[in-house]
Coordinates of C-alpha atoms in Angstrom, one line a residue:
X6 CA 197.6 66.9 180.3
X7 CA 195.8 68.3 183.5
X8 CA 197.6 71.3 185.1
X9 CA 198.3 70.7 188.8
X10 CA 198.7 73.5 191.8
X11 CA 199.5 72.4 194.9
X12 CA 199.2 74.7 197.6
X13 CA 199.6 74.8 201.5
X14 CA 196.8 73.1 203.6
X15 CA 196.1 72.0 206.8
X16 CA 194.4 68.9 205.9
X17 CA 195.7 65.6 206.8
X18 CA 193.8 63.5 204.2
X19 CA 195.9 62.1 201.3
X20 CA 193.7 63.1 198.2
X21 CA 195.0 63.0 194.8
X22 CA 195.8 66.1 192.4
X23 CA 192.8 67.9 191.0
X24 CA 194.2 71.0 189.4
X25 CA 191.6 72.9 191.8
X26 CA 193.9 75.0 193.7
X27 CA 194.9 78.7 192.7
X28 CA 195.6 79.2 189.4
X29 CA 199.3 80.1 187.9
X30 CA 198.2 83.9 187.4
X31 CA 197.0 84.4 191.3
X32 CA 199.8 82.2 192.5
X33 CA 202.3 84.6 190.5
X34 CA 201.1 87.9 192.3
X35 CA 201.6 86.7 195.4
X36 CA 204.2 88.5 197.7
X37 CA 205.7 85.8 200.0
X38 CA 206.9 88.5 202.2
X39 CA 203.5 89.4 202.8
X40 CA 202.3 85.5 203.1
X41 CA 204.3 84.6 206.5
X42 CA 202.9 81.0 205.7
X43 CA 204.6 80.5 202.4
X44 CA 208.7 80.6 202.0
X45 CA 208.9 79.5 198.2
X46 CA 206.5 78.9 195.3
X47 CA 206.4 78.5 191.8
X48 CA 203.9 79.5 189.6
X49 CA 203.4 77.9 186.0
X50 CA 206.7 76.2 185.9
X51 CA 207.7 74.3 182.8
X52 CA 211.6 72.8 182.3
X53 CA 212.3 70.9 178.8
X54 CA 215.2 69.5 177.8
X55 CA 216.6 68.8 173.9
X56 CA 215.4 70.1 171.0
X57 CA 212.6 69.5 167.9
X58 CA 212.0 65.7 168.1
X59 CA 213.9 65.1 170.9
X60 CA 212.2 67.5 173.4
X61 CA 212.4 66.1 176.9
X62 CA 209.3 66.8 179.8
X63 CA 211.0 67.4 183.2
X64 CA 208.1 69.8 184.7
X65 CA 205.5 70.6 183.1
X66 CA 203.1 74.2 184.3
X67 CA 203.7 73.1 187.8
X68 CA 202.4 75.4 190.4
X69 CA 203.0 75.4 193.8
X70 CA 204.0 76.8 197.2
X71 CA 206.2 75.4 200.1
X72 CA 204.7 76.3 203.7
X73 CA 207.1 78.1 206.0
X74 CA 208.7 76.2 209.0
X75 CA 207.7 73.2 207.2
X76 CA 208.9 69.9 206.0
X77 CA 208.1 69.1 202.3
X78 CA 209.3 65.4 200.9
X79 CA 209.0 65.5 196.8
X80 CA 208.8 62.0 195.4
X81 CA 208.7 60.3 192.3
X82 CA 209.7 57.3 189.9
X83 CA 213.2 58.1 188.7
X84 CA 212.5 61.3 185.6
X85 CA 209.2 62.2 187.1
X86 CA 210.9 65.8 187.5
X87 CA 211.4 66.1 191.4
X88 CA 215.3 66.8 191.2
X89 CA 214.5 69.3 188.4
X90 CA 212.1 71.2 190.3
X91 CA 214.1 70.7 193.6
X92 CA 217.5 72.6 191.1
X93 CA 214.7 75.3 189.9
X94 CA 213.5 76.6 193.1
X95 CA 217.0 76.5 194.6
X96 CA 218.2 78.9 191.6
X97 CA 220.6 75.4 190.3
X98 CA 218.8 75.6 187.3
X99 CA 216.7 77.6 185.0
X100 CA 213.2 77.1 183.7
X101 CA 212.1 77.1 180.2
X102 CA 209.3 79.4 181.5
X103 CA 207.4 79.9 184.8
X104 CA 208.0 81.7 187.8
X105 CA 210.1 80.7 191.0
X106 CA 210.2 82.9 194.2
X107 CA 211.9 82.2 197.3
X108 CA 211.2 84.6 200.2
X109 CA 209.3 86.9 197.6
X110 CA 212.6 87.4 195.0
X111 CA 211.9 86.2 191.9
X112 CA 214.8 83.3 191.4
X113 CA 213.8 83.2 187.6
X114 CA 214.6 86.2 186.9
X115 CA 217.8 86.4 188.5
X116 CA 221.8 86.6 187.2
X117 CA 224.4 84.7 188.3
X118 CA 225.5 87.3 190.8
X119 CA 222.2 87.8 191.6
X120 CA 221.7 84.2 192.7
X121 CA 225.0 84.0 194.4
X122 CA 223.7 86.3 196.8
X123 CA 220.6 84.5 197.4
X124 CA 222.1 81.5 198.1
X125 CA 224.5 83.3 200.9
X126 CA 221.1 84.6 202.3
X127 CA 217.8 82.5 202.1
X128 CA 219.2 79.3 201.2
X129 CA 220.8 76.2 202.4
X130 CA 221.8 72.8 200.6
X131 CA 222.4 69.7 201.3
X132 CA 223.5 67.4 199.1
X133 CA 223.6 63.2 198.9
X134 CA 227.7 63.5 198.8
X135 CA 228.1 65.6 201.6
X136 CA 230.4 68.0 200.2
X137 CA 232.5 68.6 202.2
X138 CA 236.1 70.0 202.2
X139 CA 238.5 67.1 203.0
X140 CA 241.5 68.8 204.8
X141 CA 239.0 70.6 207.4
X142 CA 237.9 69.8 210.1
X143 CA 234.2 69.1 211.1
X144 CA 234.2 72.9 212.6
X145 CA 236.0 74.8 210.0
X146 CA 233.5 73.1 207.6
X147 CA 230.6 74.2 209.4
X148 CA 232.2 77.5 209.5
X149 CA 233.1 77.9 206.1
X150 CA 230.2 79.4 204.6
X151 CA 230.3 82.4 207.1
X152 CA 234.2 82.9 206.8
X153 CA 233.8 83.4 203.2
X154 CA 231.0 85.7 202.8
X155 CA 232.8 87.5 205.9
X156 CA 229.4 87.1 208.4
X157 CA 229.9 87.6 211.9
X158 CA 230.1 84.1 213.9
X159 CA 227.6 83.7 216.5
X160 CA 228.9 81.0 218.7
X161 CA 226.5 80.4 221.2
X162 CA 224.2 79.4 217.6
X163 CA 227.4 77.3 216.5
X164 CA 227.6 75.4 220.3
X165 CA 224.0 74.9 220.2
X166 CA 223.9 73.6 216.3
X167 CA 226.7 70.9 217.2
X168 CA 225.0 70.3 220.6
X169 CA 221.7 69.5 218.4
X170 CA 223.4 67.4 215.9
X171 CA 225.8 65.4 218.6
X172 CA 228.6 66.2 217.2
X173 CA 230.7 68.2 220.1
X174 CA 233.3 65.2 220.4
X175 CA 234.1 65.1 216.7
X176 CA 234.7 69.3 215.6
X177 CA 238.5 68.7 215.4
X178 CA 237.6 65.4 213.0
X179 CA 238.4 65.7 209.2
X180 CA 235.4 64.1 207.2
X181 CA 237.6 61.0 206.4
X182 CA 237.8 60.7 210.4
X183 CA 233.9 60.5 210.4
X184 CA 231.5 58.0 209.5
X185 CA 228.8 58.8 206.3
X186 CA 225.7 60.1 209.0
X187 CA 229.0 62.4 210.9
X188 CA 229.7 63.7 207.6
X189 CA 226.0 64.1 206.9
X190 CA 225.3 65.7 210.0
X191 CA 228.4 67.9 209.7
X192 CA 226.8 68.8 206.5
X193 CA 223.4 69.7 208.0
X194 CA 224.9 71.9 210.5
X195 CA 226.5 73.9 207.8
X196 CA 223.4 74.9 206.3
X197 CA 221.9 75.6 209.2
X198 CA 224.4 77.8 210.8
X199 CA 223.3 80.7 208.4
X200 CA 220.1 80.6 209.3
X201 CA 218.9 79.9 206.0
X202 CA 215.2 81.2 205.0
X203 CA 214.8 77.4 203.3
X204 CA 217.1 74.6 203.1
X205 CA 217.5 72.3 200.1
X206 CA 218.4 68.6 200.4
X207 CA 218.5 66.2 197.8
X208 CA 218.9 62.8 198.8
X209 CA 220.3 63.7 202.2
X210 CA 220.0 59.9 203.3
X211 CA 220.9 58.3 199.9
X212 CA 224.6 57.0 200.8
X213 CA 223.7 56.1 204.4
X214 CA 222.5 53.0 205.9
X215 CA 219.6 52.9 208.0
X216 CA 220.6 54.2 211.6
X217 CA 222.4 56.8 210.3
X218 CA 219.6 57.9 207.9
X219 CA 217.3 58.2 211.3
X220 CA 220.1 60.2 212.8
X221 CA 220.3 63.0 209.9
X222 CA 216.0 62.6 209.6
X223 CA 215.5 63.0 212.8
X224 CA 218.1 66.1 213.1
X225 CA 216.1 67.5 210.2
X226 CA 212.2 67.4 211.6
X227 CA 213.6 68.5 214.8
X228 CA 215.0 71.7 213.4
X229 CA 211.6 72.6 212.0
X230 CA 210.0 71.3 215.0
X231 CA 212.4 73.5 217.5
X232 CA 213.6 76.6 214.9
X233 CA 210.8 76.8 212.7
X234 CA 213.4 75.7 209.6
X235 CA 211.8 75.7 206.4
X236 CA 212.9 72.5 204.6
X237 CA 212.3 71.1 200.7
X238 CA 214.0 67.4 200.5
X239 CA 214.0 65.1 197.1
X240 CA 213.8 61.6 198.0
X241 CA 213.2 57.9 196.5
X242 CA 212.3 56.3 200.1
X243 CA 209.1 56.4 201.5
X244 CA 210.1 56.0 205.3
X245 CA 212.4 58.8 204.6
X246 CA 209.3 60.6 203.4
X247 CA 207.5 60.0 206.4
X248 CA 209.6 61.9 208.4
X249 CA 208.1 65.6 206.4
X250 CA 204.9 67.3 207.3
X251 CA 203.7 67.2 203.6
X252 CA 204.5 65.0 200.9
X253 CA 204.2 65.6 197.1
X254 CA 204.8 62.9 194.6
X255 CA 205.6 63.5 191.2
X256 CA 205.0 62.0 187.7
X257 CA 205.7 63.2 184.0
X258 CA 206.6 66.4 185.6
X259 CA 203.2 67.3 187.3
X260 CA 202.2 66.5 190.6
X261 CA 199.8 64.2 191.3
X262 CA 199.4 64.0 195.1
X263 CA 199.7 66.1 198.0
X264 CA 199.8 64.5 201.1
X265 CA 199.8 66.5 204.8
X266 CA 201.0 64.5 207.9
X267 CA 201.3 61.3 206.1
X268 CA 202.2 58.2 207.6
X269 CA 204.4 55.3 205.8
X270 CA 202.1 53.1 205.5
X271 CA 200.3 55.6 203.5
X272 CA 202.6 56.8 201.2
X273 CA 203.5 52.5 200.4
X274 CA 199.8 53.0 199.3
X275 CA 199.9 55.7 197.0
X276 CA 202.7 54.2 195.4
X277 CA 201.0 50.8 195.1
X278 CA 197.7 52.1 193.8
X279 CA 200.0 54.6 191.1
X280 CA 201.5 51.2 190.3
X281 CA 204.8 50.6 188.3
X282 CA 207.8 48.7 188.2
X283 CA 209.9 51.7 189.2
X284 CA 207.3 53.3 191.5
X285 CA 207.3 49.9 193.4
X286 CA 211.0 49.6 193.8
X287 CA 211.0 53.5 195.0
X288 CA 207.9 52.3 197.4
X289 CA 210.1 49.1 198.9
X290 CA 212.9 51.5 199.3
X291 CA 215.3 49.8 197.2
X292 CA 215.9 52.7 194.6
X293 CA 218.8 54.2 195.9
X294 CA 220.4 55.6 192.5
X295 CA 219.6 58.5 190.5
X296 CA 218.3 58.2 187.2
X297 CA 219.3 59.0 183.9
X298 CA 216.8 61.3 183.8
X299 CA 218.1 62.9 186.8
X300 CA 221.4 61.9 189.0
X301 CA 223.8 61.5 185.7
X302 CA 226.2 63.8 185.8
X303 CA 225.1 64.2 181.9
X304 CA 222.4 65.6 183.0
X305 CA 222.8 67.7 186.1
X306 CA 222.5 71.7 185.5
X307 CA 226.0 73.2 185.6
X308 CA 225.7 74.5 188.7
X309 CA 224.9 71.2 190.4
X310 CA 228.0 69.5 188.9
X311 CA 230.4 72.3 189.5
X312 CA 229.4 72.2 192.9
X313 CA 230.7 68.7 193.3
X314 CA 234.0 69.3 191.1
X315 CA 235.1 72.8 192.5
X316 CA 234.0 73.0 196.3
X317 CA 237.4 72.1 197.5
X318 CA 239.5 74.0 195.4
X319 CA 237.6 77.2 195.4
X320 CA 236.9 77.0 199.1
X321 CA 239.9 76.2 200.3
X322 CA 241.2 79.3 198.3
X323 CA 238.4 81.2 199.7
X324 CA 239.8 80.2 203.6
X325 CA 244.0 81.1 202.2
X326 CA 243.2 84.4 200.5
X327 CA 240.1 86.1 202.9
X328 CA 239.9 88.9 200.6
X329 CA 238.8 86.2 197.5
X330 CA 235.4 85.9 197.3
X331 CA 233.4 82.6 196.2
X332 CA 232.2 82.0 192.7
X333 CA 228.9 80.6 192.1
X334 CA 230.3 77.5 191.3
X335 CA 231.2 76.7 195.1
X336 CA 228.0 78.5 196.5
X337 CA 225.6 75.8 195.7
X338 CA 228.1 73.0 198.1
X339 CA 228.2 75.8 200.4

């Protein structure tokens, strides 16, 4: 199979994957901190699943870099890989081999402490269920993060965050108070109130219905339009899609397009011309639900399901006892 390395461009044309961008060796030796343009990359990445005769593809030698203050959409047919390489750059999971850098750390190469500290740092999440810690309020959630790794609050950031996201009438709201896009939005604002180098969202829209998937896409592109956010987002719906600067669809675990400033109407096509019963649904918007492949909880890294099952537990110890500090478990949610 063709090796594919997608790279940042300014081009607008939608072109398919040619495997004539930088190679895995020169994409390796980069230094992001030196490359203001670049936030995250990986070079020659490669994730498999099982063993002997029941070895399982999810990315296969993919190489590429995500552009800094920059919307990036990754789509696919359910199993191309996208969540995968969404949990590898994000430090959820761990690549059979390849590099992954974020900010010019090597994410690979990193231990679980290592990685916990990363995540308090560089990176924000977002996840489809929200997350959030049911017996806080809106605020103490969107404070929670900075309470437990014992950061200094900046509050004119926090007004200014809630301002953004419309939420000043609903901070003393626990998320069963608030509708899905609240909760969503409360969500968003909790990764941004670190100031994240990138923020990670998978399926950010998938549980919402359509105006309050507008709300939390719109929230999103204007927080790279008007901070210069860095943002990486796994999606099955193409308007969704529309809303990022670039978009990169997978399939078998290599990328085969790279689109810059697409439009909707254009990513329907790619979709239609890549054809598929599954690629069609994800095209109409109708394939809400994670695959086998990639939303069972079977198959989810550790990190990504502990997130889920321990964020309220752990971080509601976290807020009793200040002295405790989180495990890695809880960071990913947080």
């Amino acid at each position: 199979m063709a090796r594919h390395s997608a790279k940042i461009s300014t081009s607008t044309n939608t072109s398919p994957a040619t495997g004539t961008a930088r190679d895995a060796s020169s994409i390796a030796t980069t230094d992001a901190h030196t490359d203001d343009g670049v936030v995250a990359y990986a070079a020659d990445l490669s994730k498999t699943y099982g063993t002997k005769d029941a070895v399982v593809t999810a990315l296969d030698h993919v190489n590429v870099e995500f552009g800094r203050g920059q919307m990036t959409a990754i789509m696919g047919p359910s199993g191309s890989g996208k969540s995968t390489l969404m949990h590898c750059m994000a430090g959820l999971d761990t690549p059979t081999s390849g590099q992954v850098f974020v900010e010019g750390l090597e994410v690979s190469a990193m231990n679980q402490r290592q990685l916990t500290d990363l995540r308090r740092k560089e990176i924000g999440f977002i996840f489809q269920s929200f997350n959030l810690v049911p017996t806080l309020t809106a605020e103490e959630n969107i404070l929670l993060p900075l309470q437990i790794s014992r950061k200094p609050i900046d509050r004119a950031w926090f007004d200014q965050i809630v301002k953004v996201v419309g939420l000043e009438q609903r901070l003393g709201h626990r998320p069963s108070q608030l509708s899905g896009g609240q909760q969503q939005r409360v969500a968003c604002a909790r990764a941004m109130m670190a100031r994240p180098s990138v923020i990670f969202a998978d399926e950010p829209t998938g549980n919402l219905d359509s105006r309050s998937s507008r709300e939390v896409l719109s929230f999103l592109r204007d927080s790279v339009r008007d901070y210069g956010q860095s943002i990486v987002m796994v999606t099955h719906d193409p308007r969704a899609a529309s809303y990022a600067n670039r978009v990169l669809v997978l399939a078998d675990g290599q990328i085969t397009q790279d689109m810059h400033e697409p439009t909707y109407e254009q990513i329907l096509q790619v979709f239609a011309a890549e054809g598929g019963d599954e690629q069609h649904r994800a095209a109409e918007g109708g394939d809400n639900q994670r695959s086998a492949a990639e939303g069972n909880d079977d198959n989810q890294p550790d990190a990504v399901k502990q997130a889920g099952q321990d964020a309220t537990e752990q971080t509601e110890t976290a807020k009793a006892t200040p002295s405790t500090q989180p495990t890695d478990s809880s960071e990913a949610s947080l």
